mmCIF file of C-alpha atoms in Angstrom:
data_model
loop_
_atom_site.group_PDB
_atom_site.id
_atom_site.type_symbol
_atom_site.label_atom_id
_atom_site.label_comp_id
_atom_site.label_asym_id
_atom_site.label_seq_id
_atom_site.Cartn_x
_atom_site.Cartn_y
_atom_site.Cartn_z
ATOM 1 C CA MET A 1 20.652 13.543 38.522
ATOM 2 C CA ALA A 2 20.635 16.221 35.808
ATOM 3 C CA GLN A 3 20.990 18.804 38.546
ATOM 4 C CA LEU A 4 23.992 16.962 39.979
ATOM 5 C CA ALA A 5 25.617 16.759 36.534
ATOM 6 C CA LEU A 6 25.037 20.434 35.753
ATOM 7 C CA TYR A 7 26.318 21.566 39.105
ATOM 8 C CA PHE A 8 29.455 19.431 38.927
ATOM 9 C CA ALA A 9 30.105 20.631 35.378
ATOM 10 C CA LEU A 10 29.976 24.244 36.564
ATOM 11 C CA LEU A 11 32.149 23.382 39.526
ATOM 12 C CA SER A 12 34.674 21.877 37.134
ATOM 13 C CA LEU A 13 35.259 25.251 35.496
ATOM 14 C CA VAL A 14 35.948 27.134 38.731
ATOM 15 C CA SER A 15 38.238 24.502 40.245
ATOM 16 C CA VAL A 16 41.353 26.666 40.055
ATOM 17 C CA GLY A 17 43.703 24.922 42.470
ATOM 18 C CA GLY A 18 42.143 21.517 41.731
ATOM 19 C CA ILE A 19 39.865 19.432 43.910
ATOM 20 C CA PRO A 20 40.948 20.931 47.262
ATOM 21 C CA ALA A 21 39.737 24.340 46.121
ATOM 22 C CA VAL A 22 36.173 23.201 45.335
ATOM 23 C CA MET A 23 35.692 21.066 48.432
ATOM 24 C CA PRO A 24 33.956 23.893 50.355
ATOM 25 C CA GLU A 25 31.507 24.589 47.536
ATOM 26 C CA MET A 26 30.803 20.905 46.911
ATOM 27 C CA GLN A 27 30.210 20.379 50.623
ATOM 28 C CA ARG A 28 27.960 23.445 50.767
ATOM 29 C CA LEU A 29 25.797 22.032 47.965
ATOM 30 C CA VAL A 30 25.729 18.432 49.139
ATOM 31 C CA VAL A 31 25.309 19.103 52.869
ATOM 32 C CA ASP A 32 23.770 22.582 53.344
ATOM 33 C CA VAL A 33 21.690 23.133 50.211
ATOM 34 C CA GLN A 34 20.514 19.625 49.193
ATOM 35 C CA GLY A 35 20.873 17.794 52.504
ATOM 36 C CA TRP A 36 22.058 14.610 50.716
ATOM 37 C CA MET A 37 24.349 13.730 53.627
ATOM 38 C CA SER A 38 25.722 15.103 56.884
ATOM 39 C CA ALA A 39 29.017 16.979 57.168
ATOM 40 C CA ALA A 40 30.481 13.961 58.983
ATOM 41 C CA GLU A 41 29.436 11.595 56.168
ATOM 42 C CA TYR A 42 30.983 13.974 53.644
ATOM 43 C CA THR A 43 34.313 13.958 55.499
ATOM 44 C CA GLN A 44 34.140 10.133 55.669
ATOM 45 C CA LEU A 45 33.548 9.836 51.895
ATOM 46 C CA PHE A 46 36.477 12.150 51.328
ATOM 47 C CA ALA A 47 38.576 9.947 53.641
ATOM 48 C CA VAL A 48 37.782 6.882 51.511
ATOM 49 C CA ALA A 49 38.827 8.748 48.354
ATOM 50 C CA GLN A 50 42.047 9.951 49.992
ATOM 51 C CA ALA A 51 42.971 6.513 51.303
ATOM 52 C CA ALA A 52 42.430 4.774 47.949
ATOM 53 C CA PRO A 53 45.162 5.052 45.316
ATOM 54 C CA GLY A 54 44.443 7.482 42.495
ATOM 55 C CA PRO A 55 43.689 11.135 41.908
ATOM 56 C CA ASN A 56 41.613 12.837 44.619
ATOM 57 C CA VAL A 57 39.044 13.806 41.947
ATOM 58 C CA LEU A 58 37.532 10.359 42.605
ATOM 59 C CA VAL A 59 35.719 11.883 45.574
ATOM 60 C CA THR A 60 33.252 13.298 43.015
ATOM 61 C CA ALA A 61 32.442 9.718 41.928
ATOM 62 C CA LEU A 62 31.836 8.726 45.546
ATOM 63 C CA VAL A 63 29.505 11.690 46.121
ATOM 64 C CA GLY A 64 27.493 10.767 43.006
ATOM 65 C CA TRP A 65 27.463 7.106 44.063
ATOM 66 C CA LYS A 66 26.190 7.954 47.526
ATOM 67 C CA VAL A 67 23.323 9.995 46.096
ATOM 68 C CA TYR A 68 22.305 8.095 42.929
ATOM 69 C CA GLY A 69 24.192 4.778 42.969
ATOM 70 C CA ALA A 70 26.834 3.613 40.462
ATOM 71 C CA ALA A 71 25.319 5.580 37.552
ATOM 72 C CA GLY A 72 25.416 8.716 39.700
ATOM 73 C CA GLY A 73 29.091 8.047 40.369
ATOM 74 C CA ALA A 74 29.945 7.828 36.672
ATOM 75 C CA VAL A 75 27.874 10.920 35.849
ATOM 76 C CA ALA A 76 29.436 12.987 38.654
ATOM 77 C CA LEU A 77 32.996 12.059 37.679
ATOM 78 C CA GLY A 78 32.337 12.692 33.976
ATOM 79 C CA ALA A 79 30.605 15.993 34.634
ATOM 80 C CA PHE A 80 33.411 17.184 36.849
ATOM 81 C CA CYS A 81 36.262 16.138 34.536
ATOM 82 C CA GLY A 82 34.705 16.840 31.133
ATOM 83 C CA PRO A 83 34.543 20.644 30.991
ATOM 84 C CA ALA A 84 37.963 21.104 32.588
ATOM 85 C CA ALA A 85 39.457 18.508 30.232
ATOM 86 C CA ALA A 86 37.905 20.277 27.221
ATOM 87 C CA LEU A 87 39.333 23.560 28.463
ATOM 88 C CA SER A 88 42.845 22.140 28.868
ATOM 89 C CA TYR A 89 42.485 20.516 25.454
ATOM 90 C CA TYR A 90 41.759 23.825 23.742
ATOM 91 C CA VAL A 91 43.589 26.283 25.974
ATOM 92 C CA GLY A 92 46.761 24.215 26.481
ATOM 93 C CA GLY A 93 48.548 25.364 23.345
ATOM 94 C CA PHE A 94 47.255 28.925 23.386
ATOM 95 C CA TRP A 95 48.239 29.512 26.983
ATOM 96 C CA ASP A 96 51.737 28.199 26.264
ATOM 97 C CA ARG A 97 52.224 30.653 23.414
ATOM 98 C CA MET A 98 51.184 33.543 25.688
ATOM 99 C CA ARG A 99 53.931 32.663 28.156
ATOM 100 C CA ASP A 100 55.453 36.143 28.186
ATOM 101 C CA ALA A 101 52.296 38.246 27.814
ATOM 102 C CA PRO A 102 51.915 40.685 30.730
ATOM 103 C CA TRP A 103 48.186 39.940 31.167
ATOM 104 C CA ARG A 104 48.922 36.265 31.608
ATOM 105 C CA LYS A 105 51.463 37.045 34.323
ATOM 106 C CA ALA A 106 48.953 39.332 36.069
ATOM 107 C CA ILE A 107 46.309 36.578 36.075
ATOM 108 C CA GLN A 108 48.814 34.065 37.353
ATOM 109 C CA ARG A 109 49.904 36.346 40.194
ATOM 110 C CA ALA A 110 46.261 37.071 41.058
ATOM 111 C CA LEU A 111 45.351 33.379 41.103
ATOM 112 C CA LEU A 112 48.006 32.295 43.599
ATOM 113 C CA PRO A 113 46.524 33.990 46.706
ATOM 114 C CA ILE A 114 43.003 33.053 45.575
ATOM 115 C CA SER A 115 43.792 29.359 45.250
ATOM 116 C CA VAL A 116 45.654 29.487 48.579
ATOM 117 C CA GLY A 117 42.493 30.900 50.206
ATOM 118 C CA PHE A 118 40.291 28.293 48.488
ATOM 119 C CA ILE A 119 42.512 25.335 49.421
ATOM 120 C CA LEU A 120 42.737 26.580 53.014
ATOM 121 C CA SER A 121 38.925 26.711 53.088
ATOM 122 C CA GLY A 122 38.713 23.172 51.681
ATOM 123 C CA GLY A 123 40.965 21.901 54.455
ATOM 124 C CA TYR A 124 39.007 23.760 57.119
ATOM 125 C CA VAL A 125 35.622 22.502 55.921
ATOM 126 C CA LEU A 126 36.802 18.876 55.818
ATOM 127 C CA ALA A 127 38.566 19.085 59.165
ATOM 128 C CA THR A 128 35.526 20.421 61.067
ATOM 129 C CA PRO A 129 32.779 17.828 60.425
ATOM 130 C CA HIS A 130 31.462 18.358 63.965
ATOM 131 C CA GLY A 131 32.192 22.094 64.151
ATOM 132 C CA LEU A 132 35.290 23.434 65.884
ATOM 133 C CA GLN A 133 36.515 20.806 68.370
ATOM 134 C CA TRP A 134 39.905 20.462 70.002
ATOM 135 C CA THR A 135 40.157 16.828 68.870
ATOM 136 C CA SER A 136 39.684 17.619 65.180
ATOM 137 C CA ALA A 137 41.875 20.718 65.473
ATOM 138 C CA LEU A 138 44.648 18.560 66.967
ATOM 139 C CA ILE A 139 44.509 15.948 64.180
ATOM 140 C CA ALA A 140 44.307 18.570 61.426
ATOM 141 C CA GLY A 141 47.060 20.679 63.002
ATOM 142 C CA ILE A 142 49.468 17.748 63.245
ATOM 143 C CA ALA A 143 48.682 16.706 59.651
ATOM 144 C CA ALA A 144 49.150 20.279 58.357
ATOM 145 C CA ALA A 145 52.458 20.671 60.212
ATOM 146 C CA PHE A 146 53.868 17.405 58.863
ATOM 147 C CA MET A 147 52.650 18.207 55.341
ATOM 148 C CA SER A 148 54.139 21.694 55.195
ATOM 149 C CA LEU A 149 57.380 21.145 57.165
ATOM 150 C CA THR A 150 58.497 17.585 56.350
ATOM 151 C CA ARG A 151 58.663 15.266 53.360
ATOM 152 C CA VAL A 152 56.829 12.380 55.046
ATOM 153 C CA ASN A 153 54.647 10.355 52.639
ATOM 154 C CA PRO A 154 51.076 11.705 53.055
ATOM 155 C CA LEU A 155 49.835 8.125 53.477
ATOM 156 C CA TRP A 156 51.579 7.926 56.880
ATOM 157 C CA ILE A 157 49.930 11.196 57.891
ATOM 158 C CA LEU A 158 46.503 9.801 56.931
ATOM 159 C CA ALA A 159 47.238 6.594 58.858
ATOM 160 C CA ALA A 160 48.207 8.590 61.940
ATOM 161 C CA GLY A 161 44.978 10.582 61.564
ATOM 162 C CA GLY A 162 42.999 7.333 61.496
ATOM 163 C CA LEU A 163 44.765 6.097 64.634
ATOM 164 C CA LEU A 164 44.112 9.357 66.488
ATOM 165 C CA GLY A 165 40.494 9.338 65.280
ATOM 166 C CA GLY A 166 40.024 5.839 66.683
ATOM 167 C CA LEU A 167 41.473 6.920 70.029
ATOM 168 C CA LEU A 168 39.798 10.304 70.370
ATOM 169 C CA PHE A 169 36.284 10.003 68.898
ATOM 170 C CA MET B 1 50.271 4.724 25.999
ATOM 171 C CA TYR B 2 47.116 3.244 27.579
ATOM 172 C CA TRP B 3 49.231 0.729 29.518
ATOM 173 C CA GLY B 4 51.568 3.505 30.613
ATOM 174 C CA PHE B 5 48.744 5.591 32.056
ATOM 175 C CA LEU B 6 47.110 2.469 33.489
ATOM 176 C CA SER B 7 50.320 1.687 35.373
ATOM 177 C CA ILE B 8 50.412 5.249 36.733
ATOM 178 C CA GLY B 9 46.875 4.886 38.075
ATOM 179 C CA ALA B 10 47.559 1.378 39.356
ATOM 180 C CA ARG B 11 50.464 2.406 41.569
ATOM 181 C CA SER B 12 49.321 5.827 42.712
ATOM 182 C CA PHE B 13 49.137 5.186 46.452
ATOM 183 C CA GLY B 14 49.599 8.466 48.303
ATOM 184 C CA GLY B 15 49.313 10.739 45.259
ATOM 185 C CA VAL B 16 49.401 10.387 41.496
ATOM 186 C CA LEU B 17 51.958 13.042 40.699
ATOM 187 C CA PRO B 18 55.141 11.243 41.848
ATOM 188 C CA TRP B 19 54.111 8.171 39.849
ATOM 189 C CA ALA B 20 53.240 10.187 36.763
ATOM 190 C CA HIS B 21 56.738 11.631 36.899
ATOM 191 C CA ARG B 22 58.381 8.253 37.443
ATOM 192 C CA VAL B 23 56.540 6.497 34.599
ATOM 193 C CA MET B 24 56.589 9.250 31.982
ATOM 194 C CA VAL B 25 59.982 10.833 32.666
ATOM 195 C CA GLU B 26 62.130 8.128 34.248
ATOM 196 C CA GLU B 27 60.819 4.741 33.066
ATOM 197 C CA ARG B 28 59.395 5.328 29.606
ATOM 198 C CA ARG B 29 61.178 8.617 28.802
ATOM 199 C CA TRP B 30 58.155 10.028 26.983
ATOM 200 C CA VAL B 31 58.893 13.607 28.102
ATOM 201 C CA ALA B 32 61.977 15.471 29.259
ATOM 202 C CA PRO B 33 62.011 16.549 32.927
ATOM 203 C CA ALA B 34 61.791 20.269 32.103
ATOM 204 C CA ASP B 35 58.972 19.633 29.632
ATOM 205 C CA PHE B 36 57.041 17.677 32.255
ATOM 206 C CA ALA B 37 57.458 20.505 34.770
ATOM 207 C CA GLU B 38 56.142 23.014 32.238
ATOM 208 C CA VAL B 39 53.072 20.961 31.291
ATOM 209 C CA LEU B 40 52.369 20.409 34.971
ATOM 210 C CA ALA B 41 52.624 24.124 35.770
ATOM 211 C CA LEU B 42 50.089 24.829 33.028
ATOM 212 C CA CYS B 43 47.724 22.143 34.312
ATOM 213 C CA GLN B 44 47.956 23.362 37.889
ATOM 214 C CA PHE B 45 46.818 26.716 36.662
ATOM 215 C CA LEU B 46 43.909 25.349 34.615
ATOM 216 C CA PRO B 47 40.778 24.253 36.484
ATOM 217 C CA GLY B 48 40.182 20.539 36.969
ATOM 218 C CA PRO B 49 42.180 17.627 38.335
ATOM 219 C CA ASN B 50 45.858 18.407 37.726
ATOM 220 C CA VAL B 51 47.143 15.007 36.654
ATOM 221 C CA GLY B 52 43.940 14.401 34.672
ATOM 222 C CA ASN B 53 44.692 17.565 32.721
ATOM 223 C CA VAL B 54 48.301 16.464 32.167
ATOM 224 C CA SER B 55 47.007 13.254 30.571
ATOM 225 C CA VAL B 56 44.685 15.263 28.288
ATOM 226 C CA VAL B 57 47.396 17.733 27.201
ATOM 227 C CA LEU B 58 50.065 15.058 26.576
ATOM 228 C CA GLY B 59 47.621 12.619 24.939
ATOM 229 C CA ARG B 60 46.610 15.370 22.545
ATOM 230 C CA ARG B 61 50.211 16.229 21.741
ATOM 231 C CA TRP B 62 50.973 12.643 20.694
ATOM 232 C CA PHE B 63 47.736 11.335 19.151
ATOM 233 C CA GLY B 64 45.187 14.176 18.943
ATOM 234 C CA TRP B 65 41.830 13.904 20.681
ATOM 235 C CA ARG B 66 41.908 10.107 20.637
ATOM 236 C CA GLY B 67 45.142 10.292 22.584
ATOM 237 C CA SER B 68 43.487 12.526 25.172
ATOM 238 C CA VAL B 69 40.594 10.110 25.661
ATOM 239 C CA VAL B 70 42.850 7.045 25.858
ATOM 240 C CA ALA B 71 45.285 8.672 28.303
ATOM 241 C CA PHE B 72 42.528 9.998 30.559
ATOM 242 C CA THR B 73 40.553 6.752 30.727
ATOM 243 C CA GLY B 74 43.747 4.762 31.264
ATOM 244 C CA LEU B 75 44.666 6.980 34.191
ATOM 245 C CA MET B 76 41.249 6.749 35.844
ATOM 246 C CA ALA B 77 40.256 3.102 35.181
ATOM 247 C CA LEU B 78 41.957 1.225 38.022
ATOM 248 C CA PRO B 79 41.716 3.938 40.714
ATOM 249 C CA LEU B 80 37.970 4.091 40.034
ATOM 250 C CA VAL B 81 37.629 0.342 40.621
ATOM 251 C CA TRP B 82 39.633 0.554 43.838
ATOM 252 C CA VAL B 83 37.868 3.551 45.265
ATOM 253 C CA PHE B 84 34.483 1.860 44.742
ATOM 254 C CA ALA B 85 35.785 -1.361 46.292
ATOM 255 C CA LEU B 86 36.982 0.581 49.323
ATOM 256 C CA ALA B 87 33.718 2.541 49.535
ATOM 257 C CA LEU B 88 31.690 -0.702 49.458
ATOM 258 C CA LEU B 89 33.923 -2.206 52.119
ATOM 259 C CA TYR B 90 33.431 0.874 54.253
ATOM 260 C CA ALA B 91 29.654 0.909 53.679
ATOM 261 C CA GLY B 92 29.578 -2.664 54.989
ATOM 262 C CA HIS B 93 31.239 -1.619 58.256
ATOM 263 C CA ALA B 94 29.984 1.951 58.653
ATOM 264 C CA ALA B 95 27.669 0.917 61.497
ATOM 265 C CA ASP B 96 30.690 0.092 63.689
ATOM 266 C CA PRO B 97 31.494 3.250 65.718
ATOM 267 C CA LEU B 98 35.224 2.440 65.836
ATOM 268 C CA VAL B 99 35.416 2.138 62.035
ATOM 269 C CA ARG B 100 33.543 5.411 61.706
ATOM 270 C CA ALA B 101 35.877 7.133 64.163
ATOM 271 C CA VAL B 102 38.984 5.905 62.323
ATOM 272 C CA VAL B 103 37.619 6.969 58.921
ATOM 273 C CA THR B 104 36.605 10.376 60.299
ATOM 274 C CA GLY B 105 40.149 10.756 61.651
ATOM 275 C CA VAL B 106 41.560 9.955 58.194
ATOM 276 C CA GLY B 107 39.247 12.556 56.628
ATOM 277 C CA ILE B 108 40.242 15.227 59.129
ATOM 278 C CA ALA B 109 43.919 14.441 58.549
ATOM 279 C CA GLY B 110 43.193 14.764 54.809
ATOM 280 C CA GLY B 111 41.773 18.222 55.491
ATOM 281 C CA GLY B 112 44.973 18.946 57.426
ATOM 282 C CA LEU B 113 46.994 17.892 54.354
ATOM 283 C CA PHE B 114 45.152 20.548 52.334
ATOM 284 C CA ILE B 115 45.908 23.169 54.993
ATOM 285 C CA GLY B 116 49.579 22.148 54.907
ATOM 286 C CA THR B 117 49.587 22.328 51.091
ATOM 287 C CA ALA B 118 48.075 25.825 51.240
ATOM 288 C CA PHE B 119 50.868 26.920 53.613
ATOM 289 C CA LYS B 120 53.469 25.506 51.234
ATOM 290 C CA LEU B 121 51.935 27.309 48.258
ATOM 291 C CA ALA B 122 51.689 30.529 50.282
ATOM 292 C CA ARG B 123 55.443 30.792 50.919
ATOM 293 C CA PRO B 124 56.175 33.176 48.021
ATOM 294 C CA LEU B 125 53.234 35.314 49.202
ATOM 295 C CA LEU B 126 54.403 35.874 52.749
ATOM 296 C CA ARG B 127 56.137 39.174 52.119
ATOM 297 C CA LYS B 128 53.261 40.552 50.021
ATOM 298 C CA ARG B 129 50.667 41.799 52.431
ATOM 299 C CA TRP B 130 48.001 42.291 49.756
ATOM 300 C CA GLY B 131 48.429 38.685 48.719
ATOM 301 C CA VAL B 132 48.050 37.515 52.323
ATOM 302 C CA ALA B 133 45.010 39.791 52.745
ATOM 303 C CA LEU B 134 43.372 38.381 49.592
ATOM 304 C CA ALA B 135 44.016 34.764 50.633
ATOM 305 C CA LEU B 136 42.680 35.373 54.149
ATOM 306 C CA SER B 137 39.587 37.206 52.869
ATOM 307 C CA CYS B 138 38.800 34.301 50.533
ATOM 308 C CA PHE B 139 39.165 31.938 53.502
ATOM 309 C CA GLY B 140 36.965 34.052 55.769
ATOM 310 C CA VAL B 141 34.189 34.473 53.225
ATOM 311 C CA ILE B 142 34.122 30.841 52.036
ATOM 312 C CA ALA B 143 35.056 28.730 55.046
ATOM 313 C CA LEU B 144 33.524 30.842 57.809
ATOM 314 C CA GLY B 145 30.888 32.860 55.905
ATOM 315 C CA ARG B 146 29.802 29.856 53.759
ATOM 316 C CA VAL B 147 29.408 32.064 50.686
ATOM 317 C CA SER B 148 29.292 30.282 47.314
ATOM 318 C CA LEU B 149 32.520 29.951 45.349
ATOM 319 C CA PHE B 150 30.662 31.154 42.260
ATOM 320 C CA ALA B 151 30.082 34.525 43.920
ATOM 321 C CA VAL B 152 33.560 34.788 45.432
ATOM 322 C CA LEU B 153 35.710 33.851 42.432
ATOM 323 C CA PRO B 154 34.765 36.756 40.090
ATOM 324 C CA VAL B 155 35.157 39.372 42.833
ATOM 325 C CA ALA B 156 38.434 37.896 44.046
ATOM 326 C CA LEU B 157 39.774 37.653 40.481
ATOM 327 C CA ALA B 158 38.905 41.291 39.762
ATOM 328 C CA LEU B 159 40.579 42.470 42.975
ATOM 329 C CA GLY B 160 43.603 40.241 42.377
ATOM 330 C CA TRP B 161 43.936 41.444 38.796
ATOM 331 C CA LEU B 162 43.843 45.110 39.874
ATOM 332 C CA ALA B 163 46.391 44.471 42.606
ATOM 333 C CA ALA B 164 48.658 42.556 40.235
ATOM 334 C CA ARG B 165 48.533 45.333 37.621
ATOM 335 C CA ARG B 166 49.680 47.813 40.262
ATOM 336 C CA GLY B 167 52.565 45.566 41.258
ATOM 337 C CA LEU B 168 51.101 44.760 44.658
ATOM 338 C CA LEU B 169 51.072 40.979 44.177
#
């Protein structure tokens, strides 16, 4: 469990772009490196976290719970939120004062394409639990189109995904 | 303040952010709309869960570190209970292939939501070919090449920083 806590704490500090951005790395650890669950089980855990109300960071608690029970859930969530929360606690004011500094603007411009690439990877990894299949590509494509082009509540998109999953898999 | 954050977490079906805005800006008038937008922009840049970071930054502003702890735990308390309830419910029915298919569909649609979000974020990048190249390289290396985020982030940041300093991003 110490390994889980340490890894999630490190992950916390590189989660620029939030939870979506670290989904590929978390999946790589949990599925490829440690073999704690299959890619399909990982996508299903993520689905539970998405469907429940609340911030999507709760998926970390579900991963910990799946591996080490309720205590693992609490440890995973705490480890993932703690370092980032400490950073926002200390950096919040400083970063605000540096609003017009050129180096801050350069970092901000550099981070946008990086977090776009990370979030795109997170979506891809979650949407291909069985490798590239036309069924998953169809569901993910429809969801992505509705998310980027309309203002439909994401809950309806998730519900439609569940319906299509029930019909297609 | 604890009750305020608890009510944000309690109602956050389909995303926390809209509810955070409604409770803090519209209902309780704790922060002005422009102020909220600024804090949020900062927290989206910082690593970690975005709304979690907002609770830490605002809690600190009002009541110091105790405020941060109270706001953060208030935000997470009820969603944590619900996500575990849903996960237990799912664990009880995971043997049913139809349930598994529906939940997998929801997870894939959730991945699609991330892809759609990445497209939305990428709009200001579209006319900057170095930005597009950086985002696509990050995607290729992480999603397809399965390289660790810890190796990719420093390299990508250095490249992005250089490009931004030369006005390419």
